[in-house]
Amino acid sequence: MLARLFSANCRVFKHFRSCAGHHTPSFSTGTAALGSVKLKGRSFLTLKDFTSDEIKKLLWVSADLKHRIKQKNEHLPLLQGKSIAMIFEKRSTRTRMSTETGFALLGGHPCFLTSQDIHLGVNESSTDTARVISGLCDIVLARVYSHSTLEELAKEASIPIINGLSDMYHPIQILADFLTLQEHYGSLNGLTVSWIGDGNNVLHSFMMTAAKLGVHLKIATPKGYDPDNSVIQEAQRLSKKHGTQLLLTTDPLEAACDSNVLVTDTWVSMGQEEEKKKRLQDFGGYQITMQTGSVAKPDWTFLHCLPRKMEEVDDQVFYSSRSLVFPEAENRKWTIMGLMVSLLTDYSPKMPLMKF
């Protein structure tokens, strides 16, 4: 198997070393250090802009809110009197439900706006929309096609803007994924995550985050479906800086080898429906099955941000005890709540800091 790591399928091979004799640096951070991290007033467009400590603080706040509200049945109206504008150019189940119910649970008022309600950049420019909404609510979550739309909103708004999904990144999904893995494994540092699928926005966000949490990342995409080159370069830099492993290949089994977590996503995203036939052909052999997991570590688990199609992962894996997809979906709520609280308040978690 080691010989295959240098096969012709391996397009990029940076900072990937054998686990034997390789010491992964500690990423543990004290409670006092993370407690001093302040995110109030920030926008959240990409995890590229957030440090290791800032990401850990977001996960800590999310876990704390989940514990206090779900486990201890506490009433926490932390966003009482505040409102959020939810701008959706793309339909959604988890992003809409998690944001809308989460903001309301915290005492705030969510306002849901579709492309039929607000013609962003059509009837009114994004610049004007950002300035108007800044005077009407406290925060915006926008689920858009083009990442440049978010950048324009953030530039012109005087309130925080959250990326609810764009063509380039899906950072709120990654917070939920890492909270789920933190809960399951008890720690993130040293885990190996293997992405098997399309080089899309979810993968880009994994690539901007994994190394900062001490997580090794192995990526298998078909030829022609690679992640964005600028994202690859930044991921290589982060991998080198944090001493983690990064592998890009076209071989799913090569990526899955000795991994703790297997991850995939839809092969045909919204707006790519006309490419479906070709994409399904190009992704032949990429379905995650128990055979894929046979080369992973004995404790391997499975993630998928949903909605899922049979060609991406079979039922035997998807509905197995190894699948964390439904806790992962629930954690979309707790992490978006943690994010919104962090961007709008100076909230300090009450629960002890987790071991990252």
Short mmCIF file of C-alpha atoms in Angstrom, two decimals:
data_model
loop_
_atom_site.label_atom_id
_atom_site.label_comp_id
_atom_site.label_asym_id
_atom_site.label_seq_id
_atom_site.Cartn_x
_atom_site.Cartn_y
_atom_site.Cartn_z
CA MET A 1 0.00 0.00 0.00
CA LEU A 2 2.88 2.41 0.74
CA ALA A 3 4.12 1.97 -2.80
CA ARG A 4 0.73 3.06 -4.08
CA LEU A 5 1.07 6.37 -2.25
CA PHE A 6 3.55 7.39 -4.91
CA SER A 7 1.46 6.09 -7.80
CA ALA A 8 0.57 8.05 -10.93
CA ASN A 9 -2.83 8.70 -9.37
CA CYS A 10 -1.28 10.86 -6.65
CA ARG A 11 -1.27 14.36 -8.16
CA VAL A 12 -0.19 16.32 -5.11
CA PHE A 13 1.99 14.90 -2.34
CA LYS A 14 2.90 17.45 0.30
CA HIS A 15 3.67 16.98 3.99
CA PHE A 16 2.38 13.38 3.96
CA ARG A 17 4.52 11.20 6.19
CA SER A 18 4.25 7.74 7.68
CA CYS A 19 2.71 7.69 11.12
CA ALA A 20 5.66 5.60 12.33
CA GLY A 21 7.98 7.88 14.24
CA HIS A 22 5.98 10.96 13.28
CA HIS A 23 4.99 13.14 16.18
CA THR A 24 1.89 15.22 15.69
CA PRO A 25 2.26 18.51 17.57
CA SER A 26 -0.12 19.20 20.43
CA PHE A 27 -2.97 21.58 19.70
CA SER A 28 -4.34 21.75 23.22
CA THR A 29 -5.19 25.24 24.34
CA GLY A 30 -5.97 26.33 27.88
CA THR A 31 -9.37 27.57 28.98
CA ALA A 32 -7.98 31.01 29.75
CA ALA A 33 -6.47 31.37 26.27
CA LEU A 34 -9.66 30.37 24.45
CA GLY A 35 -11.76 32.39 26.88
CA SER A 36 -9.97 35.52 25.72
CA VAL A 37 -10.90 34.90 22.06
CA LYS A 38 -13.52 37.46 20.97
CA LEU A 39 -15.47 37.15 17.72
CA LYS A 40 -18.23 39.70 18.25
CA GLY A 41 -18.86 41.84 15.15
CA ARG A 42 -16.95 39.55 12.76
CA SER A 43 -18.35 38.20 9.50
CA PHE A 44 -18.06 34.50 8.72
CA LEU A 45 -17.47 33.97 5.00
CA THR A 46 -14.74 31.32 5.05
CA LEU A 47 -12.83 29.42 7.72
CA LYS A 48 -9.69 30.50 5.90
CA ASP A 49 -10.04 33.75 7.86
CA PHE A 50 -10.23 32.07 11.28
CA THR A 51 -7.37 30.83 13.45
CA SER A 52 -7.12 27.53 15.29
CA ASP A 53 -8.15 29.14 18.58
CA GLU A 54 -11.07 30.97 16.99
CA ILE A 55 -12.44 27.76 15.45
CA LYS A 56 -12.02 25.92 18.74
CA LYS A 57 -13.84 28.72 20.54
CA LEU A 58 -16.77 28.38 18.13
CA LEU A 59 -16.92 24.62 18.74
CA TRP A 60 -16.69 25.15 22.51
CA VAL A 61 -19.55 27.67 22.53
CA SER A 62 -21.65 25.34 20.35
CA ALA A 63 -21.05 22.35 22.63
CA ASP A 64 -21.84 24.51 25.66
CA LEU A 65 -25.16 25.72 24.24
CA LYS A 66 -26.10 22.16 23.29
CA HIS A 67 -25.32 20.95 26.80
CA ARG A 68 -27.14 23.76 28.59
CA ILE A 69 -30.24 23.82 26.38
CA LYS A 70 -30.66 20.18 25.32
CA GLN A 71 -29.23 18.33 28.31
CA LYS A 72 -29.99 20.72 31.18
CA ASN A 73 -33.18 22.24 29.72
CA GLU A 74 -32.00 25.77 30.43
CA HIS A 75 -33.73 28.79 28.89
CA LEU A 76 -31.10 31.02 27.27
CA PRO A 77 -32.62 34.09 25.56
CA LEU A 78 -29.16 35.30 24.55
CA LEU A 79 -30.45 36.92 21.34
CA GLN A 80 -33.62 38.45 22.80
CA GLY A 81 -34.63 41.52 20.81
CA LYS A 82 -32.33 40.71 17.88
CA SER A 83 -33.29 39.72 14.34
CA ILE A 84 -31.61 37.88 11.49
CA ALA A 85 -32.21 38.27 7.76
CA MET A 86 -31.95 34.88 6.06
CA ILE A 87 -31.35 35.41 2.32
CA PHE A 88 -31.72 32.22 0.28
CA GLU A 89 -30.96 32.11 -3.44
CA LYS A 90 -30.78 28.30 -3.12
CA ARG A 91 -33.31 26.04 -1.41
CA SER A 92 -32.35 24.31 1.81
CA THR A 93 -33.56 21.98 4.57
CA ARG A 94 -30.82 21.89 7.20
CA THR A 95 -29.47 25.42 6.74
CA ARG A 96 -32.91 27.01 6.91
CA MET A 97 -34.30 24.88 9.73
CA SER A 98 -31.17 25.06 11.88
CA THR A 99 -30.86 28.83 11.55
CA GLU A 100 -34.55 29.65 11.89
CA THR A 101 -35.27 27.39 14.85
CA GLY A 102 -31.91 28.09 16.50
CA PHE A 103 -32.26 31.87 16.37
CA ALA A 104 -35.82 31.65 17.70
CA LEU A 105 -34.75 29.28 20.49
CA LEU A 106 -32.25 31.93 21.60
CA GLY A 107 -35.05 34.52 21.77
CA GLY A 108 -34.45 36.27 18.45
CA HIS A 109 -36.62 36.83 15.38
CA PRO A 110 -35.66 35.16 12.06
CA CYS A 111 -36.81 36.69 8.75
CA PHE A 112 -36.69 34.26 5.81
CA LEU A 113 -36.22 35.84 2.36
CA THR A 114 -36.20 33.84 -0.89
CA SER A 115 -35.23 35.04 -4.37
CA GLN A 116 -38.94 35.80 -4.86
CA ASP A 117 -38.94 38.07 -1.82
CA ILE A 118 -35.67 39.87 -2.43
CA HIS A 119 -34.08 40.04 -5.88
CA LEU A 120 -30.51 40.38 -4.68
CA GLY A 121 -28.48 42.33 -7.21
CA VAL A 122 -31.43 42.54 -9.65
CA ASN A 123 -34.10 44.98 -8.51
CA GLU A 124 -31.68 46.38 -5.95
CA SER A 125 -27.89 46.18 -5.90
CA SER A 126 -26.12 44.06 -3.33
CA THR A 127 -24.51 47.25 -2.05
CA ASP A 128 -27.84 48.93 -1.39
CA THR A 129 -29.34 45.73 0.04
CA ALA A 130 -26.45 45.39 2.49
CA ARG A 131 -26.81 48.96 3.68
CA VAL A 132 -30.60 48.77 4.04
CA ILE A 133 -30.58 45.47 5.92
CA SER A 134 -27.85 46.76 8.22
CA GLY A 135 -30.36 49.27 9.54
CA LEU A 136 -33.16 46.74 9.93
CA CYS A 137 -31.61 43.70 11.60
CA ASP A 138 -28.55 42.57 13.54
CA ILE A 139 -27.03 39.85 11.38
CA VAL A 140 -27.44 38.23 7.93
CA LEU A 141 -27.11 34.64 6.80
CA ALA A 142 -26.97 34.37 3.00
CA ARG A 143 -27.09 31.15 0.97
CA VAL A 144 -25.99 32.22 -2.50
CA TYR A 145 -24.61 31.01 -5.80
CA SER A 146 -21.56 33.26 -6.12
CA HIS A 147 -19.10 33.78 -3.28
CA SER A 148 -18.50 37.30 -4.60
CA THR A 149 -22.06 38.17 -3.55
CA LEU A 150 -21.13 37.45 0.07
CA GLU A 151 -17.94 39.44 -0.22
CA GLU A 152 -19.89 42.45 -1.52
CA LEU A 153 -22.47 42.13 1.25
CA ALA A 154 -19.74 41.94 3.89
CA LYS A 155 -17.92 44.92 2.41
CA GLU A 156 -20.98 47.16 2.47
CA ALA A 157 -22.80 45.92 5.58
CA SER A 158 -22.21 47.26 9.08
CA ILE A 159 -23.43 43.99 10.65
CA PRO A 160 -22.00 40.45 10.52
CA ILE A 161 -22.58 38.38 7.37
CA ILE A 162 -22.63 34.57 7.59
CA ASN A 163 -21.96 32.35 4.59
CA GLY A 164 -24.86 29.88 4.51
CA LEU A 165 -23.28 28.28 1.40
CA SER A 166 -21.62 29.63 -1.73
CA ASP A 167 -20.04 28.10 -4.80
CA MET A 168 -16.65 28.32 -3.07
CA TYR A 169 -17.21 27.47 0.60
CA HIS A 170 -19.70 25.94 3.05
CA PRO A 171 -18.09 26.78 6.43
CA ILE A 172 -21.14 26.27 8.68
CA GLN A 173 -21.27 22.63 7.56
CA ILE A 174 -17.69 22.05 8.65
CA LEU A 175 -18.36 23.37 12.15
CA ALA A 176 -21.12 20.77 12.50
CA ASP A 177 -18.87 18.03 11.14
CA PHE A 178 -16.05 18.73 13.56
CA LEU A 179 -18.39 19.07 16.55
CA THR A 180 -19.80 15.65 15.61
CA LEU A 181 -16.32 14.11 15.43
CA GLN A 182 -15.32 15.81 18.68
CA GLU A 183 -18.31 14.25 20.42
CA HIS A 184 -17.69 10.80 18.94
CA TYR A 185 -13.92 10.49 19.32
CA GLY A 186 -13.39 12.75 22.33
CA SER A 187 -10.63 14.66 20.56
CA LEU A 188 -9.85 15.93 17.06
CA ASN A 189 -6.07 16.14 17.14
CA GLY A 190 -4.50 13.27 15.18
CA LEU A 191 -7.66 12.09 13.43
CA THR A 192 -7.48 11.32 9.70
CA VAL A 193 -10.40 12.42 7.55
CA SER A 194 -10.74 11.07 4.01
CA TRP A 195 -12.83 12.90 1.46
CA ILE A 196 -14.00 10.72 -1.44
CA GLY A 197 -15.98 12.63 -4.04
CA ASP A 198 -16.21 16.00 -5.77
CA GLY A 199 -13.76 18.85 -5.22
CA ASN A 200 -16.55 21.15 -4.12
CA ASN A 201 -17.35 23.90 -1.61
CA VAL A 202 -17.66 21.52 1.35
CA LEU A 203 -14.25 20.03 0.62
CA HIS A 204 -12.78 23.53 0.29
CA SER A 205 -13.97 24.32 3.81
CA PHE A 206 -12.49 21.08 5.14
CA MET A 207 -9.20 22.07 3.53
CA MET A 208 -9.26 25.47 5.25
CA THR A 209 -9.95 23.93 8.66
CA ALA A 210 -8.52 20.44 9.17
CA ALA A 211 -4.86 21.31 9.71
CA LYS A 212 -5.78 24.05 12.21
CA LEU A 213 -7.38 21.37 14.38
CA GLY A 214 -4.52 18.89 13.99
CA VAL A 215 -6.56 16.74 11.60
CA HIS A 216 -4.90 14.90 8.69
CA LEU A 217 -6.74 15.14 5.37
CA LYS A 218 -6.70 12.67 2.47
CA ILE A 219 -8.64 13.58 -0.67
CA ALA A 220 -9.75 11.44 -3.62
CA THR A 221 -11.43 13.18 -6.55
CA PRO A 222 -11.83 11.97 -10.15
CA LYS A 223 -9.57 13.55 -12.73
CA GLY A 224 -11.04 16.92 -13.70
CA TYR A 225 -12.93 17.34 -10.43
CA ASP A 226 -10.03 18.59 -8.34
CA PRO A 227 -10.45 21.23 -5.64
CA ASP A 228 -9.68 24.82 -6.59
CA ASN A 229 -5.95 25.31 -7.11
CA SER A 230 -5.75 28.35 -4.81
CA VAL A 231 -7.42 26.30 -2.06
CA ILE A 232 -4.92 23.47 -2.61
CA GLN A 233 -2.03 25.88 -2.23
CA GLU A 234 -3.44 27.32 1.00
CA ALA A 235 -4.13 23.82 2.36
CA GLN A 236 -0.53 22.84 1.63
CA ARG A 237 0.67 25.91 3.52
CA LEU A 238 -1.57 25.12 6.50
CA SER A 239 -0.49 21.47 6.48
CA LYS A 240 3.16 22.47 6.61
CA LYS A 241 2.54 25.08 9.31
CA HIS A 242 0.62 22.71 11.61
CA GLY A 243 2.57 19.54 10.84
CA THR A 244 -0.38 17.55 9.49
CA GLN A 245 -0.66 15.16 6.56
CA LEU A 246 -2.27 16.17 3.26
CA LEU A 247 -2.76 13.82 0.32
CA LEU A 248 -4.58 14.36 -2.99
CA THR A 249 -5.19 11.36 -5.23
CA THR A 250 -7.66 9.90 -7.73
CA ASP A 251 -7.83 6.53 -5.95
CA PRO A 252 -10.65 6.21 -3.34
CA LEU A 253 -9.00 3.25 -1.59
CA GLU A 254 -5.72 5.10 -1.38
CA ALA A 255 -7.51 7.95 0.39
CA ALA A 256 -9.47 5.63 2.68
CA CYS A 257 -6.41 3.68 3.84
CA ASP A 258 -5.89 3.97 7.62
CA SER A 259 -8.50 6.70 7.92
CA ASN A 260 -10.77 7.39 10.90
CA VAL A 261 -13.49 9.17 8.96
CA LEU A 262 -14.85 8.68 5.44
CA VAL A 263 -16.73 11.65 4.01
CA THR A 264 -18.58 12.29 0.78
CA ASP A 265 -21.17 14.67 -0.61
CA THR A 266 -23.48 14.99 -3.57
CA TRP A 267 -21.85 14.50 -6.96
CA VAL A 268 -24.39 16.74 -8.68
CA SER A 269 -24.90 20.05 -6.89
CA MET A 270 -27.68 22.57 -7.52
CA GLY A 271 -27.04 24.18 -10.88
CA GLN A 272 -25.20 21.13 -12.25
CA GLU A 273 -28.25 19.07 -13.24
CA GLU A 274 -27.39 19.17 -16.96
CA GLU A 275 -24.05 17.53 -16.16
CA LYS A 276 -25.63 14.66 -14.21
CA LYS A 277 -25.14 11.87 -16.77
CA LYS A 278 -21.47 12.70 -17.35
CA ARG A 279 -20.79 13.19 -13.66
CA LEU A 280 -22.26 9.82 -12.72
CA GLN A 281 -20.00 8.19 -15.31
CA ASP A 282 -16.92 10.08 -14.14
CA PHE A 283 -17.55 9.16 -10.50
CA GLY A 284 -17.80 5.44 -11.20
CA GLY A 285 -16.04 3.52 -8.43
CA TYR A 286 -16.38 6.34 -5.91
CA GLN A 287 -19.38 4.99 -4.00
CA ILE A 288 -18.49 4.46 -0.33
CA THR A 289 -19.21 0.89 0.75
CA MET A 290 -18.07 -1.47 3.48
CA GLN A 291 -15.31 -2.50 1.07
CA THR A 292 -14.05 1.09 1.11
CA GLY A 293 -14.11 0.98 4.89
CA SER A 294 -12.20 -2.31 4.98
CA VAL A 295 -8.92 -0.44 4.41
CA ALA A 296 -9.76 2.27 6.97
CA LYS A 297 -9.02 2.08 10.70
CA PRO A 298 -11.14 -0.31 12.80
CA ASP A 299 -13.00 2.63 14.40
CA TRP A 300 -13.90 4.34 11.10
CA THR A 301 -17.05 6.41 10.84
CA PHE A 302 -18.97 8.04 8.01
CA LEU A 303 -20.16 11.62 7.38
CA HIS A 304 -22.39 13.13 4.68
CA CYS A 305 -23.84 16.65 4.78
CA LEU A 306 -27.07 15.47 3.04
CA PRO A 307 -29.19 15.12 1.00
CA ARG A 308 -27.72 11.77 0.01
CA LYS A 309 -28.06 9.71 -3.17
CA MET A 310 -27.52 5.95 -3.41
CA GLU A 311 -24.66 6.27 -5.89
CA GLU A 312 -22.61 8.21 -3.31
CA VAL A 313 -22.89 5.74 -0.41
CA ASP A 314 -24.81 2.48 -0.12
CA ASP A 315 -27.45 1.71 2.51
CA GLN A 316 -25.19 -0.70 4.36
CA VAL A 317 -22.87 2.17 5.29
CA PHE A 318 -25.39 5.01 5.41
CA TYR A 319 -27.70 3.32 7.93
CA SER A 320 -25.00 1.49 9.86
CA SER A 321 -23.76 2.19 13.38
CA ARG A 322 -20.67 3.74 11.75
CA SER A 323 -22.78 6.48 10.17
CA LEU A 324 -22.88 9.78 12.07
CA VAL A 325 -25.01 11.58 9.48
CA PHE A 326 -28.04 12.23 11.69
CA PRO A 327 -26.12 13.56 14.72
CA GLU A 328 -24.15 15.58 12.14
CA ALA A 329 -27.41 17.03 10.77
CA GLU A 330 -28.62 17.94 14.28
CA ASN A 331 -25.31 19.61 15.04
CA ARG A 332 -25.97 22.03 12.19
CA LYS A 333 -28.39 23.66 14.65
CA TRP A 334 -26.08 23.82 17.65
CA THR A 335 -23.10 25.09 15.66
CA ILE A 336 -25.06 27.81 13.84
CA MET A 337 -26.41 28.85 17.25
CA GLY A 338 -22.88 28.91 18.65
CA LEU A 339 -21.72 30.95 15.68
CA MET A 340 -24.55 33.49 15.90
CA VAL A 341 -24.09 33.91 19.65
CA SER A 342 -20.33 34.38 19.16
CA LEU A 343 -20.76 37.02 16.45
CA LEU A 344 -23.44 38.97 18.32
CA THR A 345 -22.44 38.71 22.00
CA ASP A 346 -19.49 38.27 24.34
CA TYR A 347 -20.86 34.96 25.65
CA SER A 348 -18.49 32.79 27.70
CA PRO A 349 -19.10 29.01 27.88
CA LYS A 350 -19.95 27.52 31.28
CA MET A 351 -18.91 23.94 30.56
CA PRO A 352 -15.24 22.90 30.85
CA LEU A 353 -13.15 23.22 27.70
CA MET A 354 -13.14 20.07 25.60
CA LYS A 355 -9.88 18.29 24.82
CA PHE A 356 -9.22 19.18 21.20
#
